[in-house]
Amino acid sequence: MREVHRLEDLGAAGIRALVALAGRLRERPEPRALEGKVLALLFLNPSLRTQASFQAAMSRLGGGSFVIAPDRFIHKLEFDPAAVMDGETAENIAEAVPVLASYGDALGVRMFAAQRDLAEDLADERFELIRRLCGKPFLNMESAARHPCQSLADWRTLDDLGIPAAGGRFVLSWTNHPHPLPLAVASDTLRMAAMRGMEITVLRPEGYELPESVMAQAGQLASASGGSVRESDDPAEAMEGAHAVYAKSWASTRHYGDPEADLALRAGLSGWTVDGGWFAAAREDCRFLHCLPVRRGVVVTGAVLDGPRSAVVHQAENRMWTQMAALHRMLS
């Protein structure tokens, strides 16, 4: 295995194998498996869980890591290899990425969506440029359109919670937030649940439909795995019989790149905060999931977060175990 980038490239069987390896490493550690190996981490956007979990994963396997973050350590980066650099950028990605990759045995990169043009963000062109320049085993630590490492952890979490794949009812719900957020987590969460073969409802108010291309791909992945995908704008109807609800805010695709129009649209959506009432028609053991960080009282109430339904801390821990499995498979 050379990379963790697109879930569909790993395949459902490949993901199940990684998730199983994560469980084995949790129960039977291999503290010298990656002895002498180095993981290079390039964070073009901030991180808490992603940075900490990758560094902890390498340490637990006996390897090392280093972190580069432009806002703290390096020059402003130019992303056009053909640019005449007579402005503020001092380093071109064409040199920076191969140099960083040469210092490590694998490279992980995190770069959020620009959120100016939907087609550009879905194409992930800048991220794909970095990937092509790497030349080493590569890890997508969140791009404009994808967050596969989060989805591997989520798959593991669903397994740990005993939530079935076949017949499991999974609600991916838009929730309120003060800012328009990228589509990466929501898109890969949908792909993950589809590849797992679940009965998925994408719950969202009008104007917050996920991109047609993402929905179409999820439908194909679900069909191949024995699952299904549908949409709803009614929380009570969508939550009926649900095994899990995964809350995540994302930008309006109708007003993508126009934050003022997006904020005007969400001004009347304050009721889209997950509280105890959301679970009235769900299964008694329905669980609450979120990738974190989460805004208490906006995305979800503290009562739900602190209650027995919440699995968010378990999800976050599983980031480390599933990333250990990926690194083990790539570098051992």
Coordinates of C-alpha atoms in Angstrom, one line a residue:
M1 CA 0.0 0.0 0.0
R2 CA 1.5 3.3 -1.1
E3 CA -1.1 5.9 0.0
V4 CA -4.2 6.8 1.9
H5 CA -5.9 9.3 -0.3
R6 CA -9.2 8.1 -1.8
L7 CA -11.4 5.7 0.2
E8 CA -12.7 4.1 -3.0
D9 CA -9.1 3.3 -4.1
L10 CA -8.6 1.4 -0.8
G11 CA -11.8 -0.6 -1.5
A12 CA -14.2 -1.9 1.1
A13 CA -12.2 -5.1 1.6
G14 CA -9.0 -3.0 2.0
I15 CA -10.6 -0.8 4.6
R16 CA -11.9 -3.8 6.5
A17 CA -8.4 -5.2 6.6
L18 CA -7.0 -1.9 7.9
V19 CA -9.6 -1.6 10.5
A20 CA -8.9 -5.2 11.6
L21 CA -5.2 -4.4 11.8
A22 CA -6.0 -1.3 13.9
G23 CA -7.8 -3.6 16.4
R24 CA -4.9 -6.0 16.5
L25 CA -2.3 -3.3 17.1
R26 CA -4.5 -2.0 19.9
E27 CA -4.5 -5.4 21.6
R28 CA -1.0 -6.6 20.6
P29 CA 1.3 -3.6 20.2
E30 CA 4.4 -3.7 18.0
P31 CA 6.6 -1.0 19.5
R32 CA 9.5 -1.6 17.1
A33 CA 7.6 -2.1 13.8
L34 CA 8.7 1.2 12.3
E35 CA 12.0 1.6 14.1
G36 CA 14.2 4.0 12.1
K37 CA 11.3 5.3 10.0
V38 CA 10.4 9.0 9.8
L39 CA 7.1 10.5 8.9
A40 CA 7.1 14.1 7.5
L41 CA 4.0 16.1 8.2
L42 CA 3.1 19.2 6.3
F43 CA 0.2 21.2 7.8
L44 CA -0.9 24.1 5.6
N45 CA -3.9 24.5 8.0
P46 CA -4.3 24.0 11.7
S47 CA -4.8 20.7 13.5
L48 CA -5.2 19.2 17.0
R49 CA -6.3 15.6 16.6
T50 CA -4.6 15.0 13.2
Q51 CA -1.2 16.1 14.3
A52 CA -1.3 14.6 17.7
S53 CA -2.7 11.2 16.5
F54 CA -0.1 10.8 13.7
Q55 CA 2.8 11.7 15.9
A56 CA 1.5 9.3 18.7
A57 CA 1.0 6.6 16.1
M58 CA 4.5 6.8 14.8
S59 CA 5.9 6.9 18.4
R60 CA 3.9 3.8 19.4
L61 CA 5.3 2.0 16.4
G62 CA 8.9 3.0 17.2
G63 CA 9.3 5.6 14.5
G64 CA 9.8 9.3 14.5
S65 CA 8.1 12.4 12.9
F66 CA 8.5 16.1 12.3
V67 CA 5.9 18.8 11.6
I68 CA 6.2 21.7 9.3
A69 CA 3.5 24.4 9.5
P70 CA 3.8 27.6 7.3
D71 CA 2.3 30.0 9.8
R72 CA 5.0 29.1 12.3
F73 CA 8.1 27.9 10.5
I74 CA 8.4 28.5 6.8
H75 CA 8.2 31.0 3.9
K76 CA 5.0 31.8 2.1
L77 CA 4.4 29.1 -0.5
E78 CA 3.8 29.5 -4.2
F79 CA 1.6 26.8 -5.8
D80 CA 2.3 27.6 -9.5
P81 CA 5.5 26.0 -10.7
A82 CA 5.5 28.4 -13.7
A83 CA 5.1 31.6 -11.6
V84 CA 7.6 34.4 -11.7
M85 CA 8.1 34.8 -8.0
D86 CA 8.7 38.5 -7.6
G87 CA 6.0 39.0 -5.0
E88 CA 5.6 37.8 -1.4
T89 CA 6.0 34.1 -1.9
A90 CA 9.5 32.9 -1.3
E91 CA 9.3 29.1 -1.8
N92 CA 7.7 27.2 -4.6
I93 CA 5.8 24.0 -3.8
A94 CA 7.8 22.4 -6.6
E95 CA 10.9 22.4 -4.4
A96 CA 9.3 22.4 -1.0
V97 CA 7.4 19.1 -1.3
P98 CA 10.2 17.0 -2.8
V99 CA 12.6 18.3 -0.1
L100 CA 10.3 17.5 2.7
A101 CA 9.6 14.1 1.3
S102 CA 13.3 13.4 1.0
Y103 CA 13.7 13.8 4.8
G104 CA 11.0 11.2 5.6
D105 CA 9.9 7.8 4.5
A106 CA 6.3 9.0 4.0
L107 CA 4.6 12.4 3.7
G108 CA 1.3 13.5 5.2
V109 CA -0.3 16.7 4.0
R110 CA -3.3 18.8 5.3
M111 CA -4.7 21.6 3.1
F112 CA -8.3 22.9 3.5
A113 CA -10.6 24.0 0.7
A114 CA -10.2 27.6 -0.5
Q115 CA -14.0 27.8 -0.6
R116 CA -14.2 30.2 -3.5
D117 CA -15.2 27.9 -6.4
L118 CA -17.0 24.6 -5.8
A119 CA -15.7 22.9 -9.0
E120 CA -12.1 23.8 -8.1
D121 CA -12.4 22.5 -4.6
L122 CA -14.0 19.2 -5.7
A123 CA -11.2 18.8 -8.2
D124 CA -8.6 19.3 -5.4
E125 CA -6.1 20.5 -8.0
R126 CA -3.5 22.0 -5.6
F127 CA -3.6 19.0 -3.4
E128 CA -3.2 16.7 -6.4
L129 CA -0.1 18.7 -7.4
I130 CA 1.4 18.1 -4.0
R131 CA 0.6 14.4 -4.3
R132 CA 2.3 14.2 -7.7
L133 CA 5.4 15.9 -6.4
C134 CA 5.8 13.7 -3.3
G135 CA 7.4 10.6 -4.7
K136 CA 7.0 8.8 -1.4
P137 CA 4.2 6.9 0.4
F138 CA 1.5 9.6 0.8
L139 CA -1.2 10.4 3.4
N140 CA -4.1 12.7 2.9
M141 CA -4.6 14.4 6.3
E142 CA -7.6 16.4 4.8
S143 CA -7.8 18.1 1.5
A144 CA -10.5 20.3 0.0
A145 CA -12.7 17.3 -0.9
R146 CA -11.6 14.4 1.3
H147 CA -10.6 13.3 4.8
P148 CA -10.0 9.6 4.5
C149 CA -8.1 9.2 7.8
Q150 CA -11.2 10.5 9.7
S151 CA -13.4 8.0 7.8
L152 CA -11.1 5.0 8.6
A153 CA -11.5 5.9 12.3
D154 CA -15.2 6.3 11.9
W155 CA -15.5 2.9 10.3
R156 CA -13.6 1.4 13.2
T157 CA -15.8 3.2 15.7
L158 CA -19.0 1.9 14.1
D159 CA -17.5 -1.6 14.4
D160 CA -16.5 -1.0 18.0
L161 CA -20.1 0.2 18.8
G162 CA -21.6 -2.9 17.3
I163 CA -23.5 -0.8 14.7
P164 CA -24.3 -3.2 11.8
A165 CA -23.2 -2.5 8.2
A166 CA -26.0 -4.4 6.5
G167 CA -29.3 -2.8 7.7
G168 CA -27.6 -0.2 9.8
R169 CA -29.4 3.1 9.6
F170 CA -26.9 6.0 9.4
V171 CA -27.9 9.6 9.4
L172 CA -25.4 12.2 8.1
S173 CA -26.9 15.5 9.3
W174 CA -26.1 19.1 8.5
T175 CA -26.0 21.2 11.7
N176 CA -25.9 24.8 12.6
H177 CA -22.5 26.6 12.7
P178 CA -21.5 30.3 12.6
H179 CA -19.3 29.8 9.6
P180 CA -19.5 28.0 6.2
L181 CA -17.3 24.9 6.5
P182 CA -15.6 22.7 3.9
L183 CA -17.3 19.7 2.4
A184 CA -14.4 17.2 3.0
V185 CA -15.6 15.5 6.2
A186 CA -19.2 15.2 5.1
S187 CA -18.3 13.9 1.6
D188 CA -15.9 11.2 2.9
T189 CA -18.3 10.3 5.8
L190 CA -21.0 9.6 3.1
R191 CA -18.5 7.6 1.0
M192 CA -17.5 5.6 4.1
A193 CA -21.0 4.7 5.2
A194 CA -21.9 3.8 1.5
M195 CA -18.9 1.5 1.2
R196 CA -19.9 -0.1 4.5
G197 CA -23.3 -1.0 3.0
M198 CA -25.5 1.1 5.3
E199 CA -28.9 2.6 4.8
I200 CA -28.0 6.3 4.7
T201 CA -30.1 9.4 5.0
V202 CA -28.4 12.7 4.2
L203 CA -30.4 15.1 6.4
R204 CA -30.1 18.8 5.4
P205 CA -32.2 21.9 5.0
E206 CA -32.9 23.3 1.6
G207 CA -29.8 24.9 0.1
Y208 CA -27.4 22.6 1.8
E209 CA -27.6 19.7 -0.5
L210 CA -24.2 17.9 -1.0
P211 CA -22.7 18.2 -4.5
E212 CA -24.5 16.1 -7.2
S213 CA -21.2 14.3 -8.1
V214 CA -20.7 13.3 -4.4
M215 CA -24.2 12.0 -4.1
A216 CA -24.0 10.1 -7.3
Q217 CA -20.8 8.4 -6.4
A218 CA -22.1 7.6 -2.9
G219 CA -25.2 6.0 -4.6
Q220 CA -22.9 3.8 -6.7
L221 CA -20.7 2.8 -3.8
A222 CA -23.8 2.0 -1.7
S223 CA -25.4 -0.1 -4.5
A224 CA -22.2 -2.1 -4.8
S225 CA -22.1 -2.8 -1.1
G226 CA -25.8 -3.6 -0.6
G227 CA -26.7 -0.2 1.0
S228 CA -28.7 2.8 0.0
V229 CA -28.6 6.6 0.0
R230 CA -31.5 9.1 0.2
E231 CA -32.0 12.7 1.3
S232 CA -34.4 14.4 3.7
D233 CA -35.1 17.8 5.2
D234 CA -37.1 16.5 8.1
P235 CA -35.1 15.5 11.3
A236 CA -37.9 13.5 12.9
E237 CA -38.5 11.5 9.7
A238 CA -34.8 11.0 9.0
M239 CA -34.0 9.8 12.5
E240 CA -36.7 7.1 12.6
G241 CA -35.0 3.8 13.6
A242 CA -31.5 5.3 13.3
H243 CA -28.5 3.4 14.7
A244 CA -26.2 6.5 14.5
V245 CA -26.4 10.2 13.7
Y246 CA -23.2 11.9 12.4
A247 CA -23.4 15.6 12.8
K248 CA -21.4 17.9 10.6
S249 CA -21.9 21.4 9.2
W250 CA -20.9 22.3 5.7
A251 CA -21.2 25.3 3.3
S252 CA -24.2 25.8 1.2
T253 CA -23.5 24.4 -2.3
R254 CA -26.1 26.8 -3.6
H255 CA -24.1 29.9 -2.3
Y256 CA -20.6 28.3 -2.4
G257 CA -18.0 31.0 -2.3
D258 CA -20.4 33.7 -1.1
P259 CA -20.2 33.6 2.7
E260 CA -22.7 36.5 3.2
A261 CA -25.4 34.7 1.2
D262 CA -24.6 31.5 3.1
L263 CA -24.9 33.2 6.5
A264 CA -28.2 34.8 5.4
L265 CA -29.5 31.4 4.5
R266 CA -28.6 29.8 7.8
A267 CA -29.9 32.7 9.8
G268 CA -33.2 30.9 10.1
L269 CA -31.8 27.5 10.9
S270 CA -31.0 27.8 14.6
G271 CA -33.2 24.7 15.2
W272 CA -30.6 22.5 13.5
T273 CA -28.8 21.8 16.7
V274 CA -28.8 18.2 17.8
D275 CA -30.5 17.8 21.2
G276 CA -32.3 15.1 23.1
G277 CA -35.5 15.6 21.1
W278 CA -33.7 14.5 17.9
F279 CA -33.6 10.9 19.2
A280 CA -37.3 10.5 19.9
A281 CA -37.9 8.2 16.9
A282 CA -34.4 6.7 16.8
R283 CA -33.4 3.4 18.3
E284 CA -32.9 3.4 22.0
D285 CA -29.2 2.7 21.6
C286 CA -28.7 5.3 18.8
R287 CA -25.2 6.9 19.0
F288 CA -24.0 10.4 18.3
L289 CA -20.9 10.9 16.2
H290 CA -18.8 14.0 15.3
C291 CA -15.3 14.4 14.0
L292 CA -14.4 17.3 16.4
P293 CA -13.8 20.1 17.2
V294 CA -17.5 20.7 18.0
R295 CA -19.2 23.9 19.1
R296 CA -21.3 23.1 22.1
G297 CA -24.7 24.6 22.1
V298 CA -24.5 25.3 18.4
V299 CA -23.9 22.0 16.6
V300 CA -25.0 19.9 19.6
T301 CA -26.1 20.4 23.1
G302 CA -23.8 19.7 26.0
A303 CA -26.4 17.2 27.4
V304 CA -26.0 15.0 24.2
L305 CA -22.2 15.4 24.2
D306 CA -21.8 14.4 27.8
G307 CA -24.5 11.7 27.7
P308 CA -24.3 8.0 27.0
R309 CA -25.1 8.4 23.3
S310 CA -21.9 10.3 22.5
A311 CA -19.0 8.4 21.0
V312 CA -16.9 11.5 19.9
V313 CA -13.9 10.8 22.2
H314 CA -13.8 7.2 21.1
Q315 CA -13.8 8.3 17.5
A316 CA -10.9 10.6 18.2
E317 CA -8.9 7.9 19.8
N318 CA -9.5 5.6 16.8
R319 CA -7.8 8.2 14.6
M320 CA -4.5 7.0 16.2
W321 CA -5.2 3.3 15.9
T322 CA -6.4 3.3 12.3
Q323 CA -3.5 5.6 11.3
M324 CA -1.1 3.2 13.0
A325 CA -2.5 0.5 10.9
A326 CA -2.1 2.6 7.7
L327 CA 1.5 3.5 8.6
H328 CA 2.3 -0.1 9.5
R329 CA 1.0 -1.3 6.1
M330 CA 2.8 1.4 4.2
L331 CA 6.2 1.4 5.9
S332 CA 6.8 -1.9 7.8

